[in-house]
Tab-separated table of C-alpha atoms in Angstrom:
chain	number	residue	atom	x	y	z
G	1	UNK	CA	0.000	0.000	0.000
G	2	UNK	CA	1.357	3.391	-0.907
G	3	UNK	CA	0.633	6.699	-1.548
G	4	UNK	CA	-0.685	7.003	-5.217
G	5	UNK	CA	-2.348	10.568	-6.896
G	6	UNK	CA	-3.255	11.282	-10.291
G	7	UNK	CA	-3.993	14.690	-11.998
G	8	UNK	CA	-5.968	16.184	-14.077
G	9	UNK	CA	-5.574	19.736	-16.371
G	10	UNK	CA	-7.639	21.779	-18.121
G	11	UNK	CA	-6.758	24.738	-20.024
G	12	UNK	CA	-10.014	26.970	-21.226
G	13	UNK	CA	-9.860	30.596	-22.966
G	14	UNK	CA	-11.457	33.565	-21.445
G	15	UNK	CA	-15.191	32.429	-22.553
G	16	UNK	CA	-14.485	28.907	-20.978
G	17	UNK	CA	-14.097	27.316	-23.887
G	18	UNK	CA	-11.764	24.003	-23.313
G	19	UNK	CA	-8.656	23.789	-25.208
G	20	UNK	CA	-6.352	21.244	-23.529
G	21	UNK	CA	-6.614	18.409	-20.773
G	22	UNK	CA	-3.763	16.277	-19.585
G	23	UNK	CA	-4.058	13.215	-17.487
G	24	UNK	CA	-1.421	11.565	-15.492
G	25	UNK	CA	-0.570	9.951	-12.509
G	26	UNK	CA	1.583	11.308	-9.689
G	27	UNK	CA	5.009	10.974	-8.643
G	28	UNK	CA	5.632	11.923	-4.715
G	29	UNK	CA	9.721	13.091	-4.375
G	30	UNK	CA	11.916	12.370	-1.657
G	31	UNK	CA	11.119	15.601	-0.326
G	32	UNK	CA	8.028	15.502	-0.312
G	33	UNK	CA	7.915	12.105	1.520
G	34	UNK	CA	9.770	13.954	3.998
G	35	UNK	CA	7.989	17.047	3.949
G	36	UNK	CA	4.646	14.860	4.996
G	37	UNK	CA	6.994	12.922	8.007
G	38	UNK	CA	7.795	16.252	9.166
G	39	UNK	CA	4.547	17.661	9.346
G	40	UNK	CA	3.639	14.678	11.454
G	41	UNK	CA	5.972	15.345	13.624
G	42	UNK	CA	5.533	18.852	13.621
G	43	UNK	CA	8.717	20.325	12.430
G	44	UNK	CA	9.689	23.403	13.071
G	45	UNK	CA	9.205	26.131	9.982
G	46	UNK	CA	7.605	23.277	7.862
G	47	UNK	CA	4.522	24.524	6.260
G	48	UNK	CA	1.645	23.171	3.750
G	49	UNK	CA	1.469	22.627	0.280
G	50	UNK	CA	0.322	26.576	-0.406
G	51	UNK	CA	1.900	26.703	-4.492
G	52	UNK	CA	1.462	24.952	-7.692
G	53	UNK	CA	4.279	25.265	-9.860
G	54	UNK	CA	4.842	24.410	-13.648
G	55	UNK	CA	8.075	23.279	-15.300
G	56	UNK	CA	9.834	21.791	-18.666
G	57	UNK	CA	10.602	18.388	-17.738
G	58	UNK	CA	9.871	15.957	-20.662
G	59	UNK	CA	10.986	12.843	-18.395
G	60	UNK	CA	9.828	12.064	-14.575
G	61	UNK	CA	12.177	13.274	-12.226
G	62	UNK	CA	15.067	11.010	-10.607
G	63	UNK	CA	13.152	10.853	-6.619
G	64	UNK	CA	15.872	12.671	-5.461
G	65	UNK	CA	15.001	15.601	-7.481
G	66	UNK	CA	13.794	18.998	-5.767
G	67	UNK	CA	12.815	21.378	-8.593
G	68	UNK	CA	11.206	21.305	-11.694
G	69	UNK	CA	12.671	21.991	-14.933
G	70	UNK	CA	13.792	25.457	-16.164
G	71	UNK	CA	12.291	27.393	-18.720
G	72	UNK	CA	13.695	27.155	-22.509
G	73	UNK	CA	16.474	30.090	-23.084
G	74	UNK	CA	14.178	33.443	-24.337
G	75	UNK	CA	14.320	33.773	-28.372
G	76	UNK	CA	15.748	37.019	-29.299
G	77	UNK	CA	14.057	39.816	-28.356
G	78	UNK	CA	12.137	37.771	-25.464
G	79	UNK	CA	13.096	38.061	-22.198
G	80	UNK	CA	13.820	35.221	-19.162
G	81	UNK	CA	10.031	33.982	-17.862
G	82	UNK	CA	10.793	35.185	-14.602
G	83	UNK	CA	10.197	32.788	-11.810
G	84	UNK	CA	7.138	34.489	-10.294
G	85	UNK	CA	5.506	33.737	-13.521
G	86	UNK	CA	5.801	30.275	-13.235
G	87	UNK	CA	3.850	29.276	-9.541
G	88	UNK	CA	0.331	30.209	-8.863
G	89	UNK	CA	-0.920	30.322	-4.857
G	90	UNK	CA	-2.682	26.982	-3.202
G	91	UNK	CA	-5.234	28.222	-0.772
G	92	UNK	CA	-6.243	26.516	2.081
G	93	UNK	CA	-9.873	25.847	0.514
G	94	UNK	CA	-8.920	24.069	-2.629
G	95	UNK	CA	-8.127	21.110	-0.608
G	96	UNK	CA	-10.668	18.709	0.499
G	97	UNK	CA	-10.897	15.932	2.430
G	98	UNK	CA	-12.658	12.367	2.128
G	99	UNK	CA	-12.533	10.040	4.995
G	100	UNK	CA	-15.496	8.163	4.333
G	101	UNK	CA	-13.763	5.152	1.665
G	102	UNK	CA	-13.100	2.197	3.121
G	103	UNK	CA	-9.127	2.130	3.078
G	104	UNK	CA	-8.051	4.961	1.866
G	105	UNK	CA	-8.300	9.012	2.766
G	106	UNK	CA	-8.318	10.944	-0.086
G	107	UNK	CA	-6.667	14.708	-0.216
G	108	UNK	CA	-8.045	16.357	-3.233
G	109	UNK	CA	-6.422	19.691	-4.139
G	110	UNK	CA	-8.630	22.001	-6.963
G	111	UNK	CA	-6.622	25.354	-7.849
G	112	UNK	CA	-6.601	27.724	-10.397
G	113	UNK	CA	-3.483	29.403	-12.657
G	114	UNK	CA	-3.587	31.970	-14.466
G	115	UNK	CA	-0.607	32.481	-16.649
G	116	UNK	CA	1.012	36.076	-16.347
G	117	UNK	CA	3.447	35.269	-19.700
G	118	UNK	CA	2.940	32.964	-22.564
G	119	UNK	CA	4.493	29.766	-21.207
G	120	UNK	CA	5.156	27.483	-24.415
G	121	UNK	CA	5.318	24.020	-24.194
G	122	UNK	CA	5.098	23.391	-20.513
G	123	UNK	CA	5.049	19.712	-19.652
G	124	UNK	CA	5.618	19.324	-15.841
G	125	UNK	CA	3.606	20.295	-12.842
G	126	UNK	CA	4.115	19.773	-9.007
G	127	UNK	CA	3.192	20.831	-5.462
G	128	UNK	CA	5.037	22.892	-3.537
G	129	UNK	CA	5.501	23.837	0.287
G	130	UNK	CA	7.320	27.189	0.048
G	131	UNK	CA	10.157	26.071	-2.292
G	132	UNK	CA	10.017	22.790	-1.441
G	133	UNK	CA	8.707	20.029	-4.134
G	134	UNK	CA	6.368	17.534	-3.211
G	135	UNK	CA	5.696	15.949	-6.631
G	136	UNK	CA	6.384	15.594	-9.883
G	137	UNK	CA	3.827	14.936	-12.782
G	138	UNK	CA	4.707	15.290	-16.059
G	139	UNK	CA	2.657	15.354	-19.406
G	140	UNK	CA	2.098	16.032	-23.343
G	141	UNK	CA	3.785	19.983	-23.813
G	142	UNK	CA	1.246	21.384	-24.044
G	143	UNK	CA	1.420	26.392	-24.355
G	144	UNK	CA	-0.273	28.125	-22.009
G	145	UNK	CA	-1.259	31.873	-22.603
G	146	UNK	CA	-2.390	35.039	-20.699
G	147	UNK	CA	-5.768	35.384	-20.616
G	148	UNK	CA	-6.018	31.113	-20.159
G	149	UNK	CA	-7.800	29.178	-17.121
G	150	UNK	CA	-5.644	26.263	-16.045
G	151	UNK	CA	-7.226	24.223	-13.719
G	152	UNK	CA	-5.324	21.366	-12.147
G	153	UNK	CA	-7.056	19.076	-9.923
G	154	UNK	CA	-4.730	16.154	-7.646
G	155	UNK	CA	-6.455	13.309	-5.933
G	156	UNK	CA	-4.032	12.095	-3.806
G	157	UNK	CA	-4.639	8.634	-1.672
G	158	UNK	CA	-2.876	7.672	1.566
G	159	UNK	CA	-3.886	4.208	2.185
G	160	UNK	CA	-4.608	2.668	5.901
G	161	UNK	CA	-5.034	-0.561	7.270
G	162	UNK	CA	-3.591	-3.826	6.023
């Protein structure tokens, strides 16, 4: 029994229209292992999952790993995607909680981004606690654009019993 999650994205233009969805299942890190242990334990200066964070990645991450991939070098005259542009806030009522299933709980997180820059061919998305990266999930490139809803939606399981 482990700890499995899937997610789900949807990308819809400014009249809701859909354009993209990506589904894939859900890698938890090393860190993010930890990051859970130490919230148990209540750790010091260790906080929730409060970003969601989009990267380049084309492969999933070695377990060690604790970012996501950079952005592509800017094409002449485009400047860097700054790092701001790239994370979108996790508030503490996009997650909900379902106890009731017989052997698992299930954490679902629902949040919204909103692209600042054009983003092409993003293919990576993960949690994170502050800068720390709890997952990895990674999916078809797919561009996102101002003006764009991207919704991604986790279901994550932590199994019980035996």
């Amino acid at each position: 029994m482990r700890i499995t999650g899937r997610m789900e994205m949807t990308v819809r233009d400014a009249d809701g229209a859909l354009l993209a969805r990506r589904q894939v299942g859900n890698q938890v890190l090393r860190d993010g292992a930890l990051l859970v242990a130490q919230l148990f334990a209540g750790t010091a200066g260790v906080g929730p999952i409060d970003f969601v964070q989009v990267g380049w990645n084309r492969e999933a991450a070695d377990i060690e790993s604790t970012a996501l991939g950079a952005p592509p070098p800017p094409v002449p005259p485009a400047e860097a995607i700054a790092a701001a542009a790239l994370r979108s806030p996790v508030r503490s009522e996009d997650f909900r909680l379902d106890a009731t299933r017989r052997d698992v709980v299930q954490v679902s997180v629902s949040t919204l981004f909103r692209p600042t820059v054009d983003l092409p061919e993003v293919s990576e998305a993960g949690l994170m606690a502050g800068n720390r990266l709890y997952n990895q999930v990674v999916f078809e490139p797919v561009t996102l654009r101002v003006g764009q809803d991207v919704t991604f939606f986790w279901e994550i399981d932590f199994p019980f019993g035996n």
